[in-house]
XYZ file of C-alpha atoms in Angstrom:
738
model
C -15.213 21.391 -31.447
C -16.485 17.990 -30.316
C -18.711 15.937 -32.553
C -22.487 16.535 -32.366
C -22.953 13.022 -30.994
C -20.143 13.274 -28.460
C -18.695 15.636 -25.895
C -15.028 16.477 -25.327
C -14.406 13.140 -23.624
C -14.256 11.582 -27.088
C -10.659 12.843 -27.034
C -9.894 11.297 -23.625
C -7.673 8.258 -23.136
C -9.078 6.544 -20.056
C -11.836 3.948 -20.354
C -13.894 5.636 -17.637
C -13.879 9.002 -19.374
C -14.486 7.555 -22.822
C -17.525 5.667 -21.513
C -19.161 9.084 -20.958
C -18.398 10.599 -24.377
C -21.989 10.194 -25.568
C -23.634 11.709 -22.503
C -25.535 14.979 -23.118
C -23.346 16.819 -20.588
C -20.612 19.091 -21.887
C -17.920 17.244 -19.969
C -14.328 18.472 -19.803
C -11.223 16.612 -18.777
C -9.218 17.949 -15.842
C -7.054 20.692 -17.299
C -6.530 24.441 -17.742
C -9.286 24.861 -20.360
C -12.068 23.822 -17.997
C -10.864 26.128 -15.222
C -10.460 29.040 -17.627
C -14.026 28.500 -18.868
C -15.327 28.497 -15.303
C -13.554 31.757 -14.520
C -14.616 33.417 -17.765
C -18.271 32.427 -17.349
C -18.177 32.820 -13.529
C -19.705 29.392 -13.039
C -19.022 26.820 -10.320
C -17.438 23.522 -11.333
C -19.175 20.168 -11.005
C -16.445 17.566 -10.469
C -17.198 13.862 -10.923
C -14.464 11.406 -9.937
C -14.998 7.700 -10.526
C -13.574 4.606 -12.129
C -14.507 2.167 -14.845
C -14.868 -0.660 -12.291
C -17.128 1.376 -9.967
C -20.731 0.078 -9.980
C -22.326 3.154 -8.385
C -20.448 5.442 -10.765
C -22.222 3.708 -13.646
C -25.532 3.887 -11.773
C -25.186 7.648 -11.374
C -24.118 7.935 -15.011
C -27.287 6.232 -16.163
C -29.709 7.823 -13.705
C -28.412 11.372 -13.828
C -25.675 12.110 -16.329
C -27.566 10.460 -19.193
C -30.759 12.350 -18.295
C -31.452 15.253 -20.718
C -33.232 17.168 -17.941
C -30.339 16.929 -15.483
C -27.832 17.546 -18.273
C -29.649 20.795 -19.140
C -29.277 22.000 -15.536
C -25.595 21.113 -15.434
C -24.803 22.656 -18.809
C -26.600 25.881 -17.882
C -25.206 26.425 -14.404
C -21.875 24.534 -14.180
C -18.647 23.682 -15.922
C -18.520 19.882 -15.704
C -15.241 17.999 -15.226
C -14.898 14.212 -15.132
C -11.809 12.519 -13.666
C -10.671 8.878 -13.660
C -9.373 8.192 -10.146
C -7.022 5.474 -11.407
C -5.496 7.778 -14.005
C -5.272 10.762 -11.643
C -4.754 9.531 -8.056
C -3.299 12.943 -7.179
C -6.598 14.700 -7.983
C -8.710 12.015 -6.338
C -6.799 11.905 -3.054
C -7.251 15.612 -2.391
C -10.937 15.783 -3.203
C -11.547 12.605 -1.192
C -10.238 14.536 1.793
C -12.683 17.315 0.920
C -15.645 14.930 0.757
C -14.704 13.422 4.111
C -14.344 16.882 5.669
C -17.769 17.957 4.357
C -19.867 14.795 4.586
C -17.929 12.501 6.918
C -17.525 9.768 4.317
C -15.736 9.220 1.034
C -15.801 6.849 -1.905
C -16.888 6.789 -5.498
C -18.569 8.324 -7.324
C -17.121 11.460 -5.794
C -19.364 14.435 -6.546
C -17.851 17.814 -5.642
C -18.800 21.420 -6.299
C -15.909 23.808 -6.718
C -15.260 27.492 -7.180
C -13.774 28.408 -10.582
C -10.371 28.159 -8.872
C -11.099 24.522 -7.992
C -11.751 24.981 -4.267
C -14.525 22.661 -2.997
C -17.474 24.203 -1.157
C -19.809 21.192 -1.139
C -19.303 17.488 -1.835
C -20.788 14.027 -1.492
C -20.766 10.680 -3.207
C -23.818 9.169 -4.907
C -26.903 11.391 -5.288
C -30.211 9.743 -6.309
C -32.246 11.100 -9.252
C -35.288 11.650 -6.971
C -35.640 12.464 -3.271
C -35.037 9.181 -1.461
C -35.058 8.350 2.253
C -34.161 11.839 3.312
C -31.525 12.300 0.613
C -32.218 15.175 -1.780
C -32.458 14.487 -5.501
C -29.453 15.356 -7.619
C -31.404 17.980 -9.587
C -32.418 19.698 -6.330
C -28.802 19.665 -5.138
C -27.651 21.160 -8.447
C -30.230 23.976 -8.457
C -29.704 24.786 -4.773
C -25.916 25.023 -5.126
C -26.136 27.043 -8.349
C -28.404 29.493 -6.533
C -26.102 29.598 -3.508
C -23.131 30.365 -5.738
C -25.007 33.335 -7.269
C -26.768 34.710 -4.221
C -24.532 33.722 -1.285
C -21.207 34.060 -2.996
C -19.227 35.218 0.032
C -20.511 32.271 2.120
C -19.517 29.877 -0.652
C -16.000 31.313 -0.832
C -15.635 31.161 2.958
C -16.707 27.522 2.964
C -14.284 26.735 0.143
C -11.354 28.274 2.015
C -12.260 26.266 5.102
C -12.318 22.992 3.148
C -9.027 23.824 1.435
C -7.524 24.328 4.881
C -8.775 20.885 5.877
C -7.191 19.355 2.767
C -3.853 21.032 3.463
C -3.799 19.978 7.114
C -5.139 16.452 6.638
C -2.080 14.917 5.023
C 0.590 17.583 5.130
C 1.772 16.305 8.532
C 3.697 19.484 9.325
C 5.295 19.412 12.790
C 4.261 15.784 13.402
C 7.800 14.495 13.776
C 9.155 12.480 16.672
C 11.715 9.912 17.722
C 11.711 6.358 16.402
C 10.934 3.706 19.013
C 10.034 0.013 18.766
C 7.040 0.694 21.027
C 5.377 2.379 18.054
C 5.319 -0.952 16.221
C 3.946 -2.672 19.325
C 1.056 -0.220 19.485
C 0.190 -0.744 15.810
C 0.249 -4.524 16.214
C -1.968 -4.237 19.294
C -4.345 -1.941 17.396
C -4.705 -4.529 14.625
C -5.229 -7.405 17.063
C -7.992 -5.461 18.845
C -9.851 -5.153 15.530
C -9.546 -8.884 14.787
C -12.810 -10.729 14.155
C -12.131 -13.998 15.970
C -15.099 -15.779 14.387
C -14.777 -14.746 10.752
C -11.194 -13.513 10.448
C -10.106 -10.154 9.170
C -10.456 -6.842 10.931
C -13.576 -4.914 11.892
C -17.100 -5.685 10.747
C -19.056 -5.110 7.547
C -18.184 -3.946 4.985
C -14.988 -5.918 5.384
C -11.855 -5.164 3.373
C -8.635 -7.163 3.294
C -5.682 -5.366 4.878
C -2.624 -6.888 3.182
C -0.045 -4.561 4.759
C -1.547 -5.239 8.176
C -1.314 -8.976 7.582
C 2.322 -8.654 6.509
C 3.081 -6.638 9.652
C 1.555 -9.306 11.902
C 3.374 -12.084 10.040
C 6.681 -10.251 10.310
C 6.165 -9.657 14.022
C 5.269 -13.290 14.687
C 8.096 -14.651 12.515
C 10.683 -12.485 14.271
C 9.610 -13.475 17.774
C 9.215 -17.136 16.838
C 12.632 -17.247 15.201
C 14.342 -15.688 18.214
C 12.624 -18.046 20.622
C 13.464 -21.049 18.458
C 17.103 -19.951 18.191
C 17.304 -19.935 21.995
C 16.316 -23.623 22.195
C 18.878 -26.455 22.213
C 19.594 -27.598 18.595
C 17.639 -30.885 18.750
C 14.629 -29.227 20.388
C 14.712 -26.405 17.850
C 14.830 -28.935 15.021
C 11.624 -30.553 16.258
C 9.823 -27.307 17.074
C 6.685 -26.677 14.998
C 6.435 -23.841 12.501
C 3.923 -22.118 14.732
C 1.537 -22.840 17.549
C -0.856 -20.111 18.724
C -1.341 -21.777 22.083
C 2.346 -21.992 22.949
C 4.599 -19.172 24.094
C 8.207 -19.611 23.011
C 9.493 -16.944 25.354
C 9.063 -13.361 26.511
C 9.468 -11.898 23.014
C 6.607 -13.782 21.390
C 4.127 -10.996 22.172
C 0.474 -11.869 21.836
C 0.265 -15.698 21.904
C -2.782 -15.513 19.646
C -0.959 -13.681 16.860
C -0.602 -16.733 14.633
C -4.294 -17.454 15.131
C -5.123 -13.957 13.862
C -3.015 -14.600 10.755
C -4.147 -18.115 9.882
C -7.821 -17.533 10.651
C -7.897 -14.429 8.455
C -6.102 -16.058 5.534
C -8.269 -19.178 5.733
C -11.617 -17.392 6.075
C -10.928 -14.954 3.235
C -9.950 -17.730 0.837
C -12.908 -19.891 1.836
C -15.399 -17.049 1.379
C -17.285 -15.669 -1.585
C -14.892 -12.723 -1.640
C -12.562 -15.250 -3.278
C -13.544 -16.450 -6.759
C -13.821 -20.167 -6.116
C -13.860 -21.052 -9.833
C -11.363 -18.752 -11.533
C -9.172 -17.725 -8.599
C -8.416 -14.192 -7.462
C -10.065 -11.907 -4.925
C -12.938 -9.477 -5.336
C -12.445 -6.011 -3.843
C -14.257 -6.445 -0.524
C -17.115 -8.184 1.263
C -20.374 -6.404 2.069
C -20.851 -8.721 5.084
C -18.552 -9.676 7.936
C -18.537 -13.351 6.872
C -16.564 -12.717 3.631
C -19.467 -14.274 1.684
C -21.109 -11.591 -0.505
C -18.515 -9.441 -2.248
C -18.476 -6.301 -4.291
C -17.511 -8.233 -7.386
C -14.935 -5.981 -9.082
C -11.408 -7.384 -9.067
C -8.403 -5.091 -8.801
C -4.823 -5.896 -9.714
C -3.514 -4.238 -6.554
C -5.743 -6.266 -4.214
C -4.603 -9.471 -5.861
C -0.929 -8.570 -5.959
C -0.851 -7.678 -2.266
C -2.935 -10.683 -1.227
C -0.675 -12.896 -3.343
C 2.218 -11.714 -1.182
C 0.169 -12.428 1.951
C -0.495 -16.027 0.948
C 3.122 -16.614 -0.071
C 4.226 -15.202 3.285
C 1.567 -17.280 5.044
C 2.986 -20.380 3.373
C 6.517 -19.392 4.434
C 5.357 -18.876 7.998
C 3.292 -22.030 8.453
C 4.066 -24.460 5.643
C 0.291 -24.728 5.081
C -0.229 -26.071 1.553
C -3.654 -24.414 1.361
C -1.963 -21.016 1.408
C 0.389 -22.146 -1.374
C -2.641 -23.336 -3.376
C -4.367 -19.953 -3.015
C -1.190 -18.154 -4.095
C -0.892 -20.312 -7.229
C -4.598 -19.796 -7.895
C -4.235 -16.002 -7.746
C -1.405 -16.262 -10.277
C -3.615 -18.492 -12.447
C -6.395 -15.873 -12.494
C -4.039 -12.944 -13.086
C -2.299 -14.834 -15.889
C -5.617 -15.490 -17.601
C -7.369 -12.155 -17.088
C -5.003 -9.366 -16.079
C -1.843 -9.898 -18.110
C -0.672 -8.764 -21.520
C 1.015 -12.016 -22.437
C 2.285 -10.635 -25.741
C 4.027 -7.481 -24.521
C 4.324 -7.904 -20.762
C 2.414 -5.809 -18.269
C -0.490 -6.245 -15.863
C -3.952 -4.861 -16.586
C -5.759 -2.707 -14.044
C -9.084 -4.329 -13.143
C -12.139 -6.359 -14.060
C -15.633 -4.911 -13.622
C -18.198 -6.360 -11.253
C -21.093 -6.349 -13.694
C -21.931 -6.579 -17.371
C -24.858 -4.165 -17.103
C -26.547 -2.138 -14.386
C -29.402 -4.630 -14.225
C -27.206 -7.321 -12.744
C -25.226 -7.449 -9.537
C -22.427 -9.953 -9.966
C -24.608 -12.220 -12.130
C -21.544 -13.356 -14.085
C -19.981 -14.734 -10.893
C -23.092 -16.156 -9.149
C -25.266 -19.220 -9.733
C -28.869 -20.311 -9.492
C -29.486 -23.941 -8.661
C -30.936 -24.414 -12.157
C -27.759 -23.023 -13.749
C -25.600 -25.406 -11.727
C -27.895 -28.325 -12.540
C -27.657 -27.586 -16.256
C -23.854 -27.686 -16.147
C -23.264 -30.755 -13.969
C -24.016 -34.448 -13.663
C -26.161 -35.569 -10.734
C -23.174 -36.709 -8.685
C -21.204 -33.543 -9.435
C -24.210 -31.390 -8.543
C -24.693 -33.180 -5.240
C -21.075 -32.543 -4.243
C -21.019 -28.962 -5.531
C -24.242 -28.077 -3.689
C -22.748 -29.209 -0.391
C -19.273 -27.778 -0.970
C -20.318 -24.357 -2.306
C -23.686 -24.080 -0.485
C -25.764 -23.887 -3.681
C -29.488 -23.937 -2.992
C -32.820 -22.641 -4.239
C -32.370 -19.508 -2.144
C -29.033 -17.745 -2.398
C -27.401 -14.634 -0.971
C -28.107 -11.940 -3.586
C -30.854 -9.452 -2.678
C -31.572 -8.357 -6.255
C -32.160 -11.994 -7.259
C -32.654 -14.368 -4.284
C -32.149 -17.405 -6.526
C -28.508 -16.399 -7.120
C -25.864 -18.131 -4.988
C -22.403 -16.813 -4.190
C -19.968 -19.726 -4.219
C -18.090 -20.158 -0.948
C -16.670 -23.144 0.916
C -19.398 -24.391 3.234
C -18.361 -28.023 3.754
C -14.964 -29.698 3.458
C -14.204 -32.673 1.249
C -13.960 -34.894 4.336
C -17.345 -33.754 5.652
C -18.986 -34.360 2.286
C -17.364 -37.789 1.981
C -18.727 -38.816 5.363
C -22.206 -37.526 4.529
C -22.387 -39.158 1.084
C -20.603 -42.370 2.116
C -17.871 -41.830 -0.472
C -14.108 -41.702 -0.147
C -12.457 -38.267 0.037
C -10.719 -39.102 -3.251
C -14.061 -39.735 -4.975
C -15.486 -36.476 -3.631
C -12.375 -34.522 -4.681
C -12.554 -36.000 -8.187
C -16.220 -35.032 -8.534
C -15.482 -31.596 -7.157
C -12.597 -31.049 -9.597
C -14.741 -31.983 -12.593
C -17.666 -29.873 -11.308
C -15.388 -26.877 -10.906
C -14.050 -27.221 -14.460
C -17.538 -27.591 -15.931
C -18.949 -24.635 -13.998
C -16.054 -22.426 -15.030
C -16.459 -23.484 -18.670
C -20.177 -22.653 -18.460
C -19.396 -19.291 -16.851
C -17.003 -18.397 -19.643
C -19.924 -18.592 -22.081
C -21.728 -15.788 -20.242
C -21.297 -12.118 -21.219
C -18.040 -11.149 -19.511
C -17.477 -8.054 -17.329
C -15.168 -5.476 -18.886
C -11.440 -5.769 -18.260
C -9.645 -2.417 -18.101
C -6.394 -3.127 -19.931
C -4.726 0.102 -18.839
C -1.166 -0.526 -17.651
C -0.395 1.611 -14.589
C 3.230 1.749 -13.461
C 2.570 1.665 -9.699
C 0.164 -1.268 -9.833
C 2.458 -3.115 -12.251
C 5.378 -2.691 -9.881
C 3.304 -4.181 -7.042
C 2.334 -7.119 -9.248
C 5.918 -7.657 -10.406
C 7.116 -7.818 -6.800
C 4.325 -10.254 -5.888
C 5.012 -12.493 -8.891
C 8.740 -12.596 -8.146
C 8.105 -13.551 -4.512
C 5.661 -16.270 -5.531
C 7.995 -17.532 -8.242
C 10.941 -17.980 -5.877
C 9.018 -19.678 -3.066
C 6.669 -21.803 -5.183
C 8.990 -22.516 -8.137
C 6.801 -20.773 -10.724
C 9.165 -20.195 -13.631
C 6.427 -18.770 -15.849
C 5.542 -16.147 -13.236
C 9.210 -15.204 -12.925
C 9.628 -14.749 -16.681
C 6.451 -12.706 -17.005
C 7.328 -10.455 -14.071
C 10.737 -9.679 -15.556
C 9.261 -9.044 -18.999
C 6.722 -6.680 -17.442
C 9.431 -4.807 -15.551
C 11.502 -4.546 -18.724
C 8.476 -2.966 -20.425
C 8.065 -0.406 -17.643
C 11.734 0.502 -17.742
C 11.872 0.756 -21.534
C 8.546 2.519 -22.145
C 7.846 4.310 -18.875
C 11.226 5.527 -17.631
C 13.347 8.347 -18.990
C 16.345 9.757 -17.141
C 15.300 13.318 -17.972
C 11.500 13.225 -17.668
C 11.277 10.495 -15.026
C 8.626 7.803 -14.703
C 5.222 7.900 -16.320
C 2.073 6.830 -14.464
C 0.488 5.130 -17.490
C 2.270 2.869 -19.980
C -0.719 1.965 -22.148
C -4.463 2.627 -22.222
C -7.199 0.042 -22.563
C -8.903 1.445 -25.655
C -6.731 1.025 -28.765
C -8.571 4.023 -30.264
C -7.514 6.273 -27.373
C -4.868 8.903 -27.863
C -1.660 8.052 -25.981
C -0.803 10.801 -23.547
C 1.813 11.370 -20.900
C 0.721 11.288 -17.270
C 3.693 12.028 -14.984
C 4.382 9.477 -12.290
C 3.440 10.072 -8.671
C 5.392 8.975 -5.594
C 3.830 5.498 -5.614
C 5.091 4.881 -9.157
C 8.667 5.657 -8.114
C 8.747 3.924 -4.716
C 7.071 0.721 -5.916
C 9.269 0.564 -9.031
C 12.484 0.914 -7.001
C 11.319 -2.010 -4.844
C 10.402 -4.046 -7.943
C 13.849 -3.407 -9.452
C 15.540 -4.609 -6.256
C 13.335 -7.697 -6.234
C 14.306 -8.346 -9.852
C 17.982 -7.974 -8.977
C 17.633 -10.495 -6.167
C 15.747 -12.891 -8.445
C 18.294 -12.709 -11.276
C 21.591 -11.291 -9.912
C 21.468 -9.043 -13.008
C 23.178 -5.848 -11.829
C 21.358 -3.712 -14.409
C 18.172 -3.956 -12.301
C 20.116 -2.721 -9.273
C 21.390 0.261 -11.268
C 17.847 1.083 -12.402
C 16.793 1.028 -8.751
C 19.518 3.542 -7.906
C 18.602 5.876 -10.765
C 14.881 5.843 -10.077
C 15.482 6.342 -6.347
C 17.680 9.350 -7.111
C 14.919 10.788 -9.297
C 12.358 10.119 -6.549
C 14.428 12.071 -4.045
C 15.039 14.929 -6.463
C 11.375 15.276 -7.444
C 9.398 14.454 -4.306
C 11.527 14.821 -1.174
C 10.813 17.595 1.329
C 14.286 18.782 2.399
C 12.865 20.979 5.177
C 10.681 18.612 7.193
C 11.532 15.221 5.723
C 9.268 12.795 3.941
C 7.992 12.813 0.386
C 5.175 14.677 -1.315
C 2.892 12.505 -3.432
C 3.504 14.580 -6.561
C 6.367 16.697 -7.782
C 5.581 20.214 -8.902
C 2.438 18.814 -10.491
C 1.179 17.388 -13.766
C 0.286 20.913 -14.875
C 3.783 22.287 -14.402
C 4.264 22.507 -18.167
C 2.288 25.739 -18.284
C 3.207 26.883 -14.805
C -0.315 26.224 -13.508
C -1.256 24.069 -10.522
C -4.998 23.539 -10.664
C -7.486 23.395 -7.835
C -6.711 21.316 -4.777
C -3.449 20.115 -6.321
C -2.007 23.230 -4.668
C -2.347 21.403 -1.330
C 0.846 19.532 -0.524
C 0.222 15.953 0.546
C 2.483 13.343 2.135
C 0.794 9.941 2.005
C 1.162 7.924 5.220
C -2.005 5.838 5.337
C -2.404 2.577 3.399
C -5.470 3.017 1.225
C -5.463 0.090 0.371
C -2.140 -0.010 -1.470
C 0.978 0.604 0.635
C 1.411 4.306 1.406
C 4.003 6.165 -0.625
C 6.162 7.502 2.217
C 6.865 4.261 4.070
C 7.267 2.514 0.703
C 9.909 5.115 -0.213
C 11.617 4.510 3.146
C 11.635 0.742 2.512
C 13.144 1.291 -0.953
C 15.883 3.511 0.496
C 16.668 1.140 3.364
C 17.012 -1.762 0.942
C 19.308 0.322 -1.249
C 21.374 1.244 1.791
C 21.886 -2.439 2.550
C 23.509 -2.869 -0.873
C 25.435 0.394 -1.059
C 26.282 1.381 2.535
C 25.598 4.912 1.285
C 24.634 6.837 4.442
C 22.457 9.228 2.417
C 19.973 6.432 1.679
C 19.600 5.602 5.373
C 19.479 9.271 6.394
C 16.648 9.960 3.937
C 14.731 6.922 5.171
C 15.294 7.953 8.770
C 14.128 11.508 8.068
C 11.021 10.156 6.343
C 10.111 7.927 9.287
C 10.814 10.685 11.811
C 8.587 13.105 9.886
C 5.536 11.014 10.842
C 6.702 9.528 14.141
C 4.545 11.869 16.211
C 1.323 10.758 14.544
C 1.824 7.374 12.842
C 0.767 5.155 15.746
C -2.619 6.939 15.840
C -3.412 5.334 12.486
C -2.944 1.823 13.855
C -3.730 -0.882 11.307
C -3.950 1.708 8.532
C -0.277 2.662 8.924
C 1.019 -0.907 8.765
C 3.474 -0.191 5.950
C 4.977 2.512 8.152
C 5.388 -0.049 10.940
C 7.065 -2.483 8.517
C 9.448 0.266 7.382
C 10.212 1.228 10.987
C 10.954 -2.405 11.827
C 13.381 -2.530 8.896
C 15.061 0.652 10.162
C 15.391 -0.512 13.771
C 16.691 -4.017 13.036
C 19.872 -4.857 11.111
C 19.217 -6.062 7.583
C 20.201 -9.601 6.642
C 21.625 -10.674 3.297
C 22.263 -14.228 2.207
C 24.580 -14.629 -0.754
C 24.699 -18.077 -2.321
C 27.298 -19.080 -4.874
C 27.630 -22.089 -7.100
C 25.390 -24.328 -9.176
C 23.790 -27.706 -8.755
C 21.725 -29.485 -6.122
C 23.697 -28.264 -3.118
C 23.392 -24.618 -4.141
C 19.674 -25.085 -4.712
C 19.292 -26.616 -1.247
C 21.100 -23.660 0.283
C 18.858 -21.240 -1.602
C 15.733 -23.075 -0.421
C 16.994 -22.975 3.169
C 17.711 -19.258 2.867
C 14.291 -18.449 1.408
C 12.171 -20.567 3.740
C 12.122 -18.514 6.969
C 9.866 -15.488 6.587
C 11.556 -12.130 7.080
C 10.654 -8.911 5.314
C 14.106 -7.604 6.238
C 16.072 -10.314 4.421
C 17.387 -10.571 0.878
C 18.602 -13.737 -0.822
C 20.961 -13.444 -3.770
C 22.111 -16.480 -5.771
C 25.228 -15.812 -7.843
C 25.759 -18.412 -10.544
C 29.054 -17.124 -11.954
C 31.994 -19.481 -11.533
C 34.393 -16.606 -10.861
C 33.229 -13.528 -8.970
C 34.811 -10.110 -9.350
C 33.784 -6.958 -7.459
C 32.337 -5.375 -10.601
C 29.563 -7.985 -10.579
C 28.258 -6.866 -7.188
C 26.805 -3.756 -5.553
C 29.290 -1.815 -3.397
C 28.515 -3.260 0.051
C 28.917 -6.843 -1.184
C 31.787 -6.158 -3.597
C 34.087 -5.385 -0.646
C 33.702 -8.802 0.966
C 32.015 -11.581 -1.005
C 34.669 -12.184 -3.729
C 37.358 -12.538 -1.035
C 35.931 -15.606 0.721
C 38.314 -18.560 0.153
C 35.436 -20.998 -0.441
C 34.007 -18.691 -3.099
C 37.404 -18.293 -4.736
C 37.578 -22.084 -4.879
C 34.211 -22.226 -6.659
C 32.380 -24.063 -3.884
C 28.631 -23.944 -3.370
C 28.282 -21.969 -0.154
C 26.072 -19.442 1.580
C 27.345 -16.290 3.250
C 25.119 -14.536 5.787
C 25.777 -10.820 6.157
C 24.128 -8.579 8.703
C 24.712 -4.880 9.254
C 27.635 -4.964 6.770
C 29.417 -7.780 8.621
C 29.627 -11.220 6.999
C 29.897 -14.532 8.833
C 32.071 -17.453 7.659
C 30.792 -19.310 4.611
C 28.284 -22.109 5.267
C 28.008 -25.328 3.257
C 25.260 -27.152 5.206
C 21.586 -26.060 4.686
C 20.660 -26.986 8.279
C 23.491 -24.851 9.618
C 22.310 -22.002 7.391
C 18.828 -22.229 8.912
C 20.300 -22.021 12.407
C 22.424 -19.025 11.461
C 19.395 -17.201 10.034
C 17.364 -17.889 13.168
C 19.915 -15.908 15.183
C 19.697 -12.789 12.976
């Protein structure tokens, strides 16, 4: 029995659930006991799904779930279940579909009403404690639905069956297969470009979210066309050609001549806006306005990992040092706030607020607060640069300013009759002082839970940044974090776990089986680690985890992968509620979707093994969605990236040797952006086949230059290797032709 002062969530592990342990509601965790109670007492289930970083979840907690009056209604008429969407993405994804089918919108908090079998018959998001602007109060909703369950039982069951049908059809994608054509990628690129906000960057209007996979797709498309056009130029002309010019068409394959403008404008505007933390680095989750100025202030590891990749790729594509600065700044923030420096591993998120009374107060500034922290000269520069004034952007407190880049250093220098160097020096000292002052404020909660899928994304991002920007510390930490996942989260028999460690040291450690994302992202991270280190053990881990992914999640009948195996409840033979609906994730939301990520992992493995099964499985996965994928446009960008990898031959660059020449060859190999290229630097003086994966073992050790121990680069494409190259410029030309 739970303590008098607590409910059953005192025994939970997740921070979100444990934050509700003192509420007067008799909460249950998701599990057989709650469903058995509902059936035994013939009561409907109230399902709350939220997250520790979710502001409106905490609002509803305080307004409703901490109310003794509302708690009495819930305890009398319902069995109450609370779920952490980060801990249980499988549960959340299905009931999100239900909410969207019933109300037309989703999000958190998710508030659903289920039959004792877990089938939803009514759902919504936030419900106010009193009637408000046409929205019924939560207590009225509770009493009405309890009455409907008793008195209109057959109607409730009919509604529940209808919603379950919608869940099953929404992301099962049965009979949606088709042939694989490059025109599908064209249509997705065009769909993204049509949504481009030419004035403010990004896609769509408010609220405005970053779309990292969409940005990567556009960058890959532009880089491919630009490289081909450049390769067609005479050598001297190609040498002098710029990295990119949105007003210039290189040839018929360049596609939309404004594509680079879409990319650079979006990357610049996001990083200049308030959605980017101008003091500490790192991105908030999204902007409530189309200008990227006022954010929802929570910071997620997955947003920052994927945007880190975007800015690294943007730097590769353009050579713009601002993009490199933003990438390093994201790493700086993640290092300080979202990393377990002692053990390895990336934390999950940082909250937006300290309490419900504030709205990003930790991150925002009044003019008085800035004045107290800065000298007169520093304040003058900071006010102009960050647009700090007496009236700011926050509705709850108009004196609060969101920091964003309003005026450049050059503009400020001209206005204040100072040199740019003087302005930059004042700005640097102002930034340090403001950040130091901010650190003295009560700090929003950091959820230190270590999720495998999000860690794998962060590991990949860190390894990419480390190679391109020479960040040795990021490289070491990424590898240590991957080693922790593989040692603590992977078991050949039981597979991958979803959670490595929970935030609360008092929480009971429990096993949460991995979902498709955990497997697909970890395979990719292992391959990235292999390419960063040439340590074959990472490659072997990638093979093993990919084999387990296929065995546990693959649909042998129609192709593609289900998001969960037989289910977290398989231990007792029970699949609860909407988990019975089979789901194949295709849509990026906002992390890369599991199916195209699995296809990418398999295609990359195929490039190293030449095992036709890997390519066949990837092909079957892509075909399973080919009839529907282009309808998702921007939101199926990872699918388009995977399809591009499938349709174009992969490219591998193998560099051997040590010293300055080898380093120059590696830099030349890494510089051109291509998501379908791998660069492997082998430092051993003598290569034998056992040191390499199968596809490379057949050829690389036999090159005469490699046998002689020279520093060379070998470019291989579609399992055919070109003669060894010693000159970095020649290597660049060879890569431009692939």
